[in-house]
């Protein structure tokens, strides 16, 4: 529902947007009112010899009174169409049963204390708890209610000292990427005077031996790594001069407290990572480990050794090892070789072992190796699903991990590293019967002949009939692997008789770096082709038909569904496009968009302009086309992907579409990209999404 109108917005402007109607194209009369009319103010510029006209450039000004009036009018229109639709309350009640349950985060042990998050069924935000010993008394350490009565602020642990006596934590408002960082004494429950003001930070490392902390702050010139002693107001710049705002720098302390491992990334998923080591017991500057090799690296230190996960000369990933005191490339040794049919997704250090997390045909496998590289352990998976969150200490005999699947809510297991046995630590009491669901994995052929996998979830006993409501989800970018995980939206959709499909598109990391590179830069169209081929396969195999097929994606997935609906509007009945990138000729001009240039390219480059212009959804909306019904979702709190993309695209599609199906914008004034949304609002958002899909797909 509408979340409150800014009193500064002139009422006349709101009325203008709400009550001025537009004509609907086509011969069939729609069964919904027309959207608000939005004025155009064309801005034309020439890019590499082509004239590009933007009729809604004025909507890029987020704070102007006219833009705020546009937002209010769009929210009012969405309320009008979805607010009182039949079945909405029933959907909300069902989602409340799935989501209003106790949930818990993966514990981590420091100094004999166990730290974890927990949200009660009646709470809007998770609370941070600490337990004295594995079976000892527990108490609240951090309650977000301390910082906001309305549940709009969330708290997260950023780091814990190795002795468990001090925590660094962040306070986030409305899903923003920017946070405030504070420090709390665990024994007393009191905060230290040290405070890092609301900024964009890339992690923080508590340095117990130095009574200090290291943190990376993003500034106008780029990220810089600072070191500050507890109780002191002045920080010392440790690293970062010369790196521009397109770089990401983060650091983490090694297990022995001596080494600080520094990473420099070329954007969010670039092809190159620099690694530096800083000796916290010495007086010198950070030393380079690798700065010239064009490959990705992720380093951790334990037992005096530097462990490096990399795709250097190993597209599926491998782990190298070196002496932390002499980390030059010539001293590296391969510890865990590349596996031919499995992509390395990361590694953890626990119990003196290296646990490597692999995907083999998008199925989780976790294998443990000793420091010599010999396999000594393997964690089994009982069904299609995902192992995650493997967390332990190098000198401990236990670790914790999660398991989840489409039909299995996330469970936490404690793993005895010595005995090789697991025990259930926590399982939410979600009223869902996994035996009612069937999960299958299929493969379809994309436009260029590439085989692409897809998971399909439906009720047991269901048979394809060519007319089942189907929701297709995808992402396909930034080396992100889309894995079987529990989703209240997906489970509800299937429980109501639908089919839920998740495609593992090129651009992701499911099959290593080659799969990623096959869906980035000049190859980005492959991602869209894969998604379109998934839809065509579902139709050809009689799972559904175009009038009963919806697609859903957010962030980079918002770009995906935006491209799919502009390239093949005939395939889909409905589209949910959340927090999207859509104007691909200007995306890198806003917020942190320059981080994504290694993934997409930039229109400033003549060659890259060609492929961006070819698929940019905002520049490929055609007059009078019968586009699918669309629900755009964004909000002011998104300080990562500029909300202007959804504002402009909603206005453009409302003006150009034949409007036989509705085009709506839900604009939140206090939600964003980085999470932290209160549970009550999560339920409201999911209710609205399913209400929209049920309406458009003809679900009961």
mmCIF file of C-alpha atoms in Angstrom, residues 89-438:
data_model
loop_
_atom_site.group_PDB
_atom_site.id
_atom_site.type_symbol
_atom_site.label_atom_id
_atom_site.label_comp_id
_atom_site.label_asym_id
_atom_site.label_seq_id
_atom_site.Cartn_x
_atom_site.Cartn_y
_atom_site.Cartn_z
ATOM 1 C CA UNK A 89 -5.743 -11.149 2.403
ATOM 2 C CA UNK A 90 -5.650 -14.913 1.948
ATOM 3 C CA UNK A 91 -2.197 -14.604 0.382
ATOM 4 C CA UNK A 92 -0.988 -12.432 3.250
ATOM 5 C CA UNK A 93 -2.232 -14.916 5.825
ATOM 6 C CA UNK A 94 -0.458 -17.772 4.048
ATOM 7 C CA UNK A 95 2.803 -15.846 3.831
ATOM 8 C CA UNK A 96 2.595 -14.896 7.493
ATOM 9 C CA UNK A 97 2.452 -18.589 8.388
ATOM 10 C CA UNK A 98 5.624 -19.234 6.374
ATOM 11 C CA UNK A 99 7.558 -16.150 7.426
ATOM 12 C CA UNK A 100 6.388 -15.357 10.953
ATOM 13 C CA UNK A 101 8.521 -18.095 12.477
ATOM 14 C CA UNK A 102 11.672 -18.113 14.579
ATOM 15 C CA UNK A 103 14.776 -17.912 12.385
ATOM 16 C CA UNK A 104 18.454 -18.060 13.265
ATOM 17 C CA UNK A 105 21.771 -17.170 11.671
ATOM 18 C CA UNK A 106 24.855 -19.375 11.502
ATOM 19 C CA UNK A 107 26.746 -19.252 14.828
ATOM 20 C CA UNK A 108 30.407 -18.350 15.079
ATOM 21 C CA UNK A 109 32.600 -19.115 18.101
ATOM 22 C CA UNK A 110 35.177 -16.688 19.481
ATOM 23 C CA UNK A 111 36.894 -17.141 22.827
ATOM 24 C CA UNK A 112 34.371 -19.752 23.943
ATOM 25 C CA UNK A 113 31.421 -17.492 23.167
ATOM 26 C CA UNK A 114 28.907 -18.207 20.407
ATOM 27 C CA UNK A 115 27.501 -15.281 18.444
ATOM 28 C CA UNK A 116 24.456 -15.498 16.190
ATOM 29 C CA UNK A 117 21.410 -13.604 15.002
ATOM 30 C CA UNK A 118 17.888 -14.669 15.849
ATOM 31 C CA UNK A 119 14.522 -13.232 14.929
ATOM 32 C CA UNK A 120 11.460 -14.292 16.846
ATOM 33 C CA UNK A 121 8.180 -14.950 15.085
ATOM 34 C CA UNK A 122 6.789 -11.718 16.517
ATOM 35 C CA UNK A 123 9.830 -9.565 15.675
ATOM 36 C CA UNK A 124 10.437 -7.374 12.641
ATOM 37 C CA UNK A 125 14.249 -7.445 12.723
ATOM 38 C CA UNK A 126 16.878 -10.002 13.789
ATOM 39 C CA UNK A 127 18.511 -9.549 17.202
ATOM 40 C CA UNK A 128 22.162 -10.409 17.906
ATOM 41 C CA UNK A 129 22.620 -12.941 20.712
ATOM 42 C CA UNK A 130 25.660 -14.282 22.551
ATOM 43 C CA UNK A 131 25.893 -17.614 24.357
ATOM 44 C CA UNK A 132 28.489 -18.367 27.025
ATOM 45 C CA UNK A 133 29.755 -21.745 25.846
ATOM 46 C CA UNK A 134 28.047 -24.171 23.509
ATOM 47 C CA UNK A 135 25.341 -25.103 26.020
ATOM 48 C CA UNK A 136 25.543 -22.089 28.325
ATOM 49 C CA UNK A 137 23.238 -19.203 29.062
ATOM 50 C CA UNK A 138 22.373 -16.855 26.218
ATOM 51 C CA UNK A 139 21.555 -13.177 26.260
ATOM 52 C CA UNK A 140 20.766 -10.346 23.889
ATOM 53 C CA UNK A 141 23.848 -8.438 22.793
ATOM 54 C CA UNK A 142 22.352 -6.099 20.181
ATOM 55 C CA UNK A 143 18.688 -5.281 19.686
ATOM 56 C CA UNK A 144 17.790 -3.052 16.711
ATOM 57 C CA UNK A 145 14.922 -1.675 18.796
ATOM 58 C CA UNK A 146 17.615 0.351 20.590
ATOM 59 C CA UNK A 147 17.988 2.423 17.443
ATOM 60 C CA UNK A 148 14.469 2.638 15.998
ATOM 61 C CA UNK A 149 11.036 1.975 17.413
ATOM 62 C CA UNK A 150 9.432 1.405 14.010
ATOM 63 C CA UNK A 151 11.754 -1.441 12.955
ATOM 64 C CA UNK A 152 13.286 0.554 10.115
ATOM 65 C CA UNK A 153 16.874 0.044 11.317
ATOM 66 C CA UNK A 154 18.756 -3.248 11.193
ATOM 67 C CA UNK A 155 21.950 -4.283 12.979
ATOM 68 C CA UNK A 156 24.597 -6.706 11.722
ATOM 69 C CA UNK A 157 27.853 -8.010 13.144
ATOM 70 C CA UNK A 158 30.770 -6.774 11.052
ATOM 71 C CA UNK A 159 33.542 -8.501 13.009
ATOM 72 C CA UNK A 160 34.255 -10.189 16.344
ATOM 73 C CA UNK A 161 37.589 -10.083 18.143
ATOM 74 C CA UNK A 162 39.319 -13.453 18.334
ATOM 75 C CA UNK A 163 38.962 -13.508 22.124
ATOM 76 C CA UNK A 164 35.223 -12.776 21.876
ATOM 77 C CA UNK A 165 35.442 -9.656 24.033
ATOM 78 C CA UNK A 166 34.595 -6.996 21.441
ATOM 79 C CA UNK A 167 32.286 -6.760 18.433
ATOM 80 C CA UNK A 168 32.049 -4.252 15.617
ATOM 81 C CA UNK A 169 28.519 -3.820 14.325
ATOM 82 C CA UNK A 170 26.693 -1.778 11.710
ATOM 83 C CA UNK A 171 23.391 0.071 11.796
ATOM 84 C CA UNK A 172 21.546 0.227 8.487
ATOM 85 C CA UNK A 173 18.495 2.316 7.617
ATOM 86 C CA UNK A 174 15.951 1.350 4.983
ATOM 87 C CA UNK A 175 18.099 -0.992 2.919
ATOM 88 C CA UNK A 176 20.799 1.568 2.150
ATOM 89 C CA UNK A 177 24.345 0.445 1.412
ATOM 90 C CA UNK A 178 25.623 3.152 3.755
ATOM 91 C CA UNK A 179 25.935 2.187 7.424
ATOM 92 C CA UNK A 180 27.097 3.561 10.749
ATOM 93 C CA UNK A 181 29.633 1.391 12.592
ATOM 94 C CA UNK A 182 29.939 1.107 16.367
ATOM 95 C CA UNK A 183 31.820 -1.088 18.831
ATOM 96 C CA UNK A 184 30.440 -2.939 21.847
ATOM 97 C CA UNK A 185 32.080 -4.548 24.863
ATOM 98 C CA UNK A 186 30.575 -8.034 25.047
ATOM 99 C CA UNK A 187 30.853 -8.481 28.818
ATOM 100 C CA UNK A 188 29.298 -5.143 29.777
ATOM 101 C CA UNK A 189 26.989 -4.741 26.796
ATOM 102 C CA UNK A 190 28.116 -1.112 26.552
ATOM 103 C CA UNK A 191 29.316 0.723 23.461
ATOM 104 C CA UNK A 192 32.779 2.217 23.211
ATOM 105 C CA UNK A 193 33.086 5.910 22.307
ATOM 106 C CA UNK A 194 34.432 4.964 18.868
ATOM 107 C CA UNK A 195 31.941 5.574 16.039
ATOM 108 C CA UNK A 196 32.359 5.529 12.266
ATOM 109 C CA UNK A 197 29.679 7.815 10.782
ATOM 110 C CA UNK A 198 27.201 6.782 8.103
ATOM 111 C CA UNK A 199 29.263 6.024 5.010
ATOM 112 C CA UNK A 200 29.818 3.312 2.431
ATOM 113 C CA UNK A 201 32.336 0.886 3.958
ATOM 114 C CA UNK A 202 33.844 -2.313 2.591
ATOM 115 C CA UNK A 203 34.162 -4.308 5.775
ATOM 116 C CA UNK A 204 35.996 -3.860 9.043
ATOM 117 C CA UNK A 205 38.622 -6.012 10.766
ATOM 118 C CA UNK A 206 39.183 -5.923 14.523
ATOM 119 C CA UNK A 207 42.918 -6.195 15.227
ATOM 120 C CA UNK A 208 43.077 -7.599 18.731
ATOM 121 C CA UNK A 209 46.850 -7.459 19.197
ATOM 122 C CA UNK A 210 46.991 -3.795 18.193
ATOM 123 C CA UNK A 211 43.834 -2.751 20.073
ATOM 124 C CA UNK A 212 42.809 -1.260 16.755
ATOM 125 C CA UNK A 213 40.642 -1.821 13.710
ATOM 126 C CA UNK A 214 41.105 -1.564 9.964
ATOM 127 C CA UNK A 215 38.333 -0.399 7.650
ATOM 128 C CA UNK A 216 37.858 0.681 4.049
ATOM 129 C CA UNK A 217 35.881 3.836 3.416
ATOM 130 C CA UNK A 218 34.623 4.792 -0.015
ATOM 131 C CA UNK A 219 35.276 8.446 -0.857
ATOM 132 C CA UNK A 220 35.114 10.711 -3.918
ATOM 133 C CA UNK A 221 38.634 9.719 -4.997
ATOM 134 C CA UNK A 222 38.035 6.020 -4.438
ATOM 135 C CA UNK A 223 38.327 3.513 -1.573
ATOM 136 C CA UNK A 224 40.983 3.971 1.113
ATOM 137 C CA UNK A 225 42.024 1.543 3.853
ATOM 138 C CA UNK A 226 42.513 3.102 7.282
ATOM 139 C CA UNK A 227 43.854 1.842 10.598
ATOM 140 C CA UNK A 228 42.655 3.397 13.845
ATOM 141 C CA UNK A 229 43.435 2.506 17.435
ATOM 142 C CA UNK A 230 40.488 2.078 19.766
ATOM 143 C CA UNK A 231 39.800 5.243 21.697
ATOM 144 C CA UNK A 232 41.647 7.474 19.236
ATOM 145 C CA UNK A 233 39.865 9.910 16.940
ATOM 146 C CA UNK A 234 42.481 10.088 14.215
ATOM 147 C CA UNK A 235 42.947 7.276 11.702
ATOM 148 C CA UNK A 236 46.082 6.439 9.746
ATOM 149 C CA UNK A 237 45.715 5.791 6.041
ATOM 150 C CA UNK A 238 47.268 2.403 5.433
ATOM 151 C CA UNK A 239 46.573 1.690 1.772
ATOM 152 C CA UNK A 240 44.734 2.833 -1.339
ATOM 153 C CA UNK A 241 46.403 5.929 -2.783
ATOM 154 C CA UNK A 242 46.266 5.882 -6.555
ATOM 155 C CA UNK A 243 43.202 3.652 -6.831
ATOM 156 C CA UNK A 244 40.165 5.312 -8.401
ATOM 157 C CA UNK A 245 36.459 5.090 -7.546
ATOM 158 C CA UNK A 246 35.989 2.110 -9.880
ATOM 159 C CA UNK A 247 37.989 -0.100 -7.465
ATOM 160 C CA UNK A 248 36.831 -2.033 -4.401
ATOM 161 C CA UNK A 249 39.249 -2.585 -1.510
ATOM 162 C CA UNK A 250 38.606 -4.786 1.503
ATOM 163 C CA UNK A 251 40.792 -6.396 4.165
ATOM 164 C CA UNK A 252 40.504 -9.237 6.661
ATOM 165 C CA UNK A 253 42.715 -10.409 9.484
ATOM 166 C CA UNK A 254 44.356 -13.815 9.373
ATOM 167 C CA UNK A 255 43.556 -16.475 11.957
ATOM 168 C CA UNK A 256 46.807 -15.910 13.871
ATOM 169 C CA UNK A 257 46.306 -12.159 14.217
ATOM 170 C CA UNK A 258 49.582 -11.297 12.523
ATOM 171 C CA UNK A 259 48.585 -10.761 8.905
ATOM 172 C CA UNK A 260 46.106 -8.435 7.252
ATOM 173 C CA UNK A 261 45.073 -9.691 3.797
ATOM 174 C CA UNK A 262 44.136 -6.830 1.453
ATOM 175 C CA UNK A 263 42.173 -7.340 -1.768
ATOM 176 C CA UNK A 264 41.749 -4.872 -4.637
ATOM 177 C CA UNK A 265 38.923 -5.714 -7.045
ATOM 178 C CA UNK A 266 38.304 -4.273 -10.494
ATOM 179 C CA UNK A 267 34.622 -3.613 -9.974
ATOM 180 C CA UNK A 268 32.050 -6.060 -8.668
ATOM 181 C CA UNK A 269 33.088 -9.078 -10.748
ATOM 182 C CA UNK A 270 36.119 -8.030 -12.749
ATOM 183 C CA UNK A 271 38.671 -10.405 -14.188
ATOM 184 C CA UNK A 272 41.528 -9.266 -11.957
ATOM 185 C CA UNK A 273 42.151 -9.117 -8.208
ATOM 186 C CA UNK A 274 45.230 -7.739 -6.500
ATOM 187 C CA UNK A 275 46.289 -9.253 -3.170
ATOM 188 C CA UNK A 276 48.551 -7.553 -0.637
ATOM 189 C CA UNK A 277 49.776 -8.662 2.797
ATOM 190 C CA UNK A 278 50.444 -6.387 5.741
ATOM 191 C CA UNK A 279 52.495 -7.643 8.683
ATOM 192 C CA UNK A 280 50.742 -6.262 11.760
ATOM 193 C CA UNK A 281 53.790 -7.065 13.893
ATOM 194 C CA UNK A 282 56.137 -5.098 11.653
ATOM 195 C CA UNK A 283 56.518 -1.460 10.749
ATOM 196 C CA UNK A 284 56.628 -1.698 6.975
ATOM 197 C CA UNK A 285 53.986 -0.986 4.360
ATOM 198 C CA UNK A 286 51.724 -3.652 2.829
ATOM 199 C CA UNK A 287 53.593 -5.936 0.416
ATOM 200 C CA UNK A 288 52.222 -7.113 -2.934
ATOM 201 C CA UNK A 289 51.393 -10.788 -3.374
ATOM 202 C CA UNK A 290 49.939 -10.490 -6.868
ATOM 203 C CA UNK A 291 49.226 -7.305 -8.802
ATOM 204 C CA UNK A 292 49.864 -8.181 -12.450
ATOM 205 C CA UNK A 293 48.159 -11.542 -13.007
ATOM 206 C CA UNK A 294 44.799 -11.160 -14.763
ATOM 207 C CA UNK A 295 42.795 -13.572 -12.634
ATOM 208 C CA UNK A 296 40.592 -13.528 -9.553
ATOM 209 C CA UNK A 297 42.018 -14.255 -6.107
ATOM 210 C CA UNK A 298 40.665 -14.571 -2.576
ATOM 211 C CA UNK A 299 43.138 -15.030 0.256
ATOM 212 C CA UNK A 300 43.066 -16.208 3.866
ATOM 213 C CA UNK A 301 45.914 -16.793 6.324
ATOM 214 C CA UNK A 302 46.124 -19.547 8.940
ATOM 215 C CA UNK A 303 49.019 -21.392 10.531
ATOM 216 C CA UNK A 304 51.530 -19.059 8.895
ATOM 217 C CA UNK A 305 50.295 -19.966 5.415
ATOM 218 C CA UNK A 306 48.512 -17.890 2.805
ATOM 219 C CA UNK A 307 45.744 -19.825 1.046
ATOM 220 C CA UNK A 308 44.617 -18.383 -2.291
ATOM 221 C CA UNK A 309 41.501 -19.363 -4.192
ATOM 222 C CA UNK A 310 42.007 -18.428 -7.849
ATOM 223 C CA UNK A 311 40.941 -19.083 -11.424
ATOM 224 C CA UNK A 312 44.480 -18.383 -12.668
ATOM 225 C CA UNK A 313 45.207 -21.077 -15.270
ATOM 226 C CA UNK A 314 42.209 -22.915 -13.784
ATOM 227 C CA UNK A 315 38.824 -21.684 -15.097
ATOM 228 C CA UNK A 316 36.918 -23.850 -12.598
ATOM 229 C CA UNK A 317 39.058 -22.630 -9.698
ATOM 230 C CA UNK A 318 41.798 -24.093 -7.519
ATOM 231 C CA UNK A 319 43.581 -23.307 -4.231
ATOM 232 C CA UNK A 320 47.240 -22.289 -4.027
ATOM 233 C CA UNK A 321 49.337 -22.028 -0.860
ATOM 234 C CA UNK A 322 52.403 -19.990 0.096
ATOM 235 C CA UNK A 323 54.440 -19.048 3.141
ATOM 236 C CA UNK A 324 52.826 -15.852 4.442
ATOM 237 C CA UNK A 325 56.273 -14.434 5.229
ATOM 238 C CA UNK A 326 57.431 -15.086 1.638
ATOM 239 C CA UNK A 327 54.265 -14.846 -0.489
ATOM 240 C CA UNK A 328 55.781 -14.054 -3.907
ATOM 241 C CA UNK A 329 54.378 -15.963 -6.898
ATOM 242 C CA UNK A 330 57.499 -18.065 -7.358
ATOM 243 C CA UNK A 331 56.888 -19.582 -3.918
ATOM 244 C CA UNK A 332 53.307 -20.639 -4.612
ATOM 245 C CA UNK A 333 52.324 -24.299 -4.657
ATOM 246 C CA UNK A 334 49.108 -25.837 -5.915
ATOM 247 C CA UNK A 335 47.303 -27.332 -2.918
ATOM 248 C CA UNK A 336 43.868 -28.237 -4.311
ATOM 249 C CA UNK A 337 43.853 -28.798 -8.087
ATOM 250 C CA UNK A 338 41.100 -27.687 -10.423
ATOM 251 C CA UNK A 339 38.299 -30.216 -10.830
ATOM 252 C CA UNK A 340 37.238 -30.842 -14.402
ATOM 253 C CA UNK A 341 33.499 -31.135 -13.781
ATOM 254 C CA UNK A 342 33.033 -28.950 -10.705
ATOM 255 C CA UNK A 343 33.318 -25.196 -10.172
ATOM 256 C CA UNK A 344 34.907 -23.957 -6.953
ATOM 257 C CA UNK A 345 32.562 -21.506 -5.211
ATOM 258 C CA UNK A 346 34.743 -20.622 -2.232
ATOM 259 C CA UNK A 347 36.607 -22.177 0.670
ATOM 260 C CA UNK A 348 36.615 -22.083 4.470
ATOM 261 C CA UNK A 349 39.310 -22.767 7.058
ATOM 262 C CA UNK A 350 38.212 -24.857 10.037
ATOM 263 C CA UNK A 351 39.794 -27.424 12.323
ATOM 264 C CA UNK A 352 43.154 -27.241 10.566
ATOM 265 C CA UNK A 353 41.494 -28.123 7.265
ATOM 266 C CA UNK A 354 40.543 -26.406 4.033
ATOM 267 C CA UNK A 355 36.897 -26.991 3.108
ATOM 268 C CA UNK A 356 36.225 -26.350 -0.574
ATOM 269 C CA UNK A 357 32.662 -25.674 -1.700
ATOM 270 C CA UNK A 358 32.025 -27.000 -5.212
ATOM 271 C CA UNK A 359 29.153 -26.966 -7.651
ATOM 272 C CA UNK A 360 28.856 -29.996 -9.885
ATOM 273 C CA UNK A 361 25.961 -29.592 -12.301
ATOM 274 C CA UNK A 362 24.660 -26.909 -9.903
ATOM 275 C CA UNK A 363 24.695 -29.398 -6.992
ATOM 276 C CA UNK A 364 26.578 -28.623 -3.762
ATOM 277 C CA UNK A 365 29.600 -30.678 -2.721
ATOM 278 C CA UNK A 366 31.851 -29.720 0.204
ATOM 279 C CA UNK A 367 35.198 -31.513 0.429
ATOM 280 C CA UNK A 368 37.725 -31.182 3.243
ATOM 281 C CA UNK A 369 41.499 -31.257 2.662
ATOM 282 C CA UNK A 370 44.381 -31.315 5.112
ATOM 283 C CA UNK A 371 47.257 -28.790 4.791
ATOM 284 C CA UNK A 372 49.121 -31.193 2.494
ATOM 285 C CA UNK A 373 46.219 -31.201 0.017
ATOM 286 C CA UNK A 374 45.000 -34.701 0.848
ATOM 287 C CA UNK A 375 41.221 -35.212 0.852
ATOM 288 C CA UNK A 376 40.116 -36.168 4.356
ATOM 289 C CA UNK A 377 36.408 -35.342 4.507
ATOM 290 C CA UNK A 378 33.239 -34.828 2.485
ATOM 291 C CA UNK A 379 29.892 -33.431 3.594
ATOM 292 C CA UNK A 380 26.994 -35.284 2.037
ATOM 293 C CA UNK A 381 23.769 -33.770 0.697
ATOM 294 C CA UNK A 382 20.615 -35.839 1.079
ATOM 295 C CA UNK A 383 18.578 -34.177 -1.681
ATOM 296 C CA UNK A 384 18.825 -31.458 -4.321
ATOM 297 C CA UNK A 385 19.841 -28.418 -2.327
ATOM 298 C CA UNK A 386 22.568 -26.023 -1.267
ATOM 299 C CA UNK A 387 25.213 -26.144 1.460
ATOM 300 C CA UNK A 388 26.307 -22.718 2.616
ATOM 301 C CA UNK A 389 27.733 -20.710 5.460
ATOM 302 C CA UNK A 390 30.508 -23.173 6.380
ATOM 303 C CA UNK A 391 31.955 -21.376 9.378
ATOM 304 C CA UNK A 392 34.595 -22.439 11.887
ATOM 305 C CA UNK A 393 37.994 -21.587 13.374
ATOM 306 C CA UNK A 394 41.370 -22.971 12.334
ATOM 307 C CA UNK A 395 42.124 -24.158 15.872
ATOM 308 C CA UNK A 396 38.618 -25.458 16.635
ATOM 309 C CA UNK A 397 37.110 -28.933 16.361
ATOM 310 C CA UNK A 398 33.704 -27.781 15.140
ATOM 311 C CA UNK A 399 32.080 -25.866 12.314
ATOM 312 C CA UNK A 400 28.566 -24.826 11.336
ATOM 313 C CA UNK A 401 26.888 -24.862 7.948
ATOM 314 C CA UNK A 402 23.443 -24.445 6.406
ATOM 315 C CA UNK A 403 21.353 -26.563 4.087
ATOM 316 C CA UNK A 404 18.392 -25.335 2.074
ATOM 317 C CA UNK A 405 16.355 -26.238 -0.971
ATOM 318 C CA UNK A 406 13.280 -24.995 -2.777
ATOM 319 C CA UNK A 407 11.101 -27.106 -0.495
ATOM 320 C CA UNK A 408 13.365 -27.219 2.593
ATOM 321 C CA UNK A 409 13.631 -24.055 4.751
ATOM 322 C CA UNK A 410 17.185 -23.252 5.847
ATOM 323 C CA UNK A 411 18.535 -25.589 8.532
ATOM 324 C CA UNK A 412 21.740 -25.106 10.531
ATOM 325 C CA UNK A 413 24.000 -28.033 11.361
ATOM 326 C CA UNK A 414 26.860 -28.301 13.833
ATOM 327 C CA UNK A 415 29.653 -30.435 12.404
ATOM 328 C CA UNK A 416 32.110 -32.324 14.625
ATOM 329 C CA UNK A 417 35.321 -32.082 12.612
ATOM 330 C CA UNK A 418 37.086 -34.815 14.569
ATOM 331 C CA UNK A 419 34.328 -37.411 14.375
ATOM 332 C CA UNK A 420 33.000 -36.314 10.989
ATOM 333 C CA UNK A 421 29.457 -36.251 12.351
ATOM 334 C CA UNK A 422 26.788 -33.605 12.169
ATOM 335 C CA UNK A 423 23.893 -32.693 14.420
ATOM 336 C CA UNK A 424 20.946 -30.422 13.763
ATOM 337 C CA UNK A 425 21.559 -27.103 15.525
ATOM 338 C CA UNK A 426 18.451 -25.269 14.390
ATOM 339 C CA UNK A 427 15.491 -25.790 12.059
ATOM 340 C CA UNK A 428 12.669 -23.269 11.679
ATOM 341 C CA UNK A 429 9.168 -24.552 12.342
ATOM 342 C CA UNK A 430 7.794 -23.616 8.941
ATOM 343 C CA UNK A 431 4.401 -25.210 8.203
ATOM 344 C CA UNK A 432 5.428 -26.764 4.919
ATOM 345 C CA UNK A 433 5.487 -30.433 3.944
ATOM 346 C CA UNK A 434 8.516 -31.134 1.707
ATOM 347 C CA UNK A 435 6.916 -34.387 0.578
ATOM 348 C CA UNK A 436 4.225 -32.429 -1.269
ATOM 349 C CA UNK A 437 6.824 -30.914 -3.609
ATOM 350 C CA UNK A 438 8.813 -32.380 -6.472
#
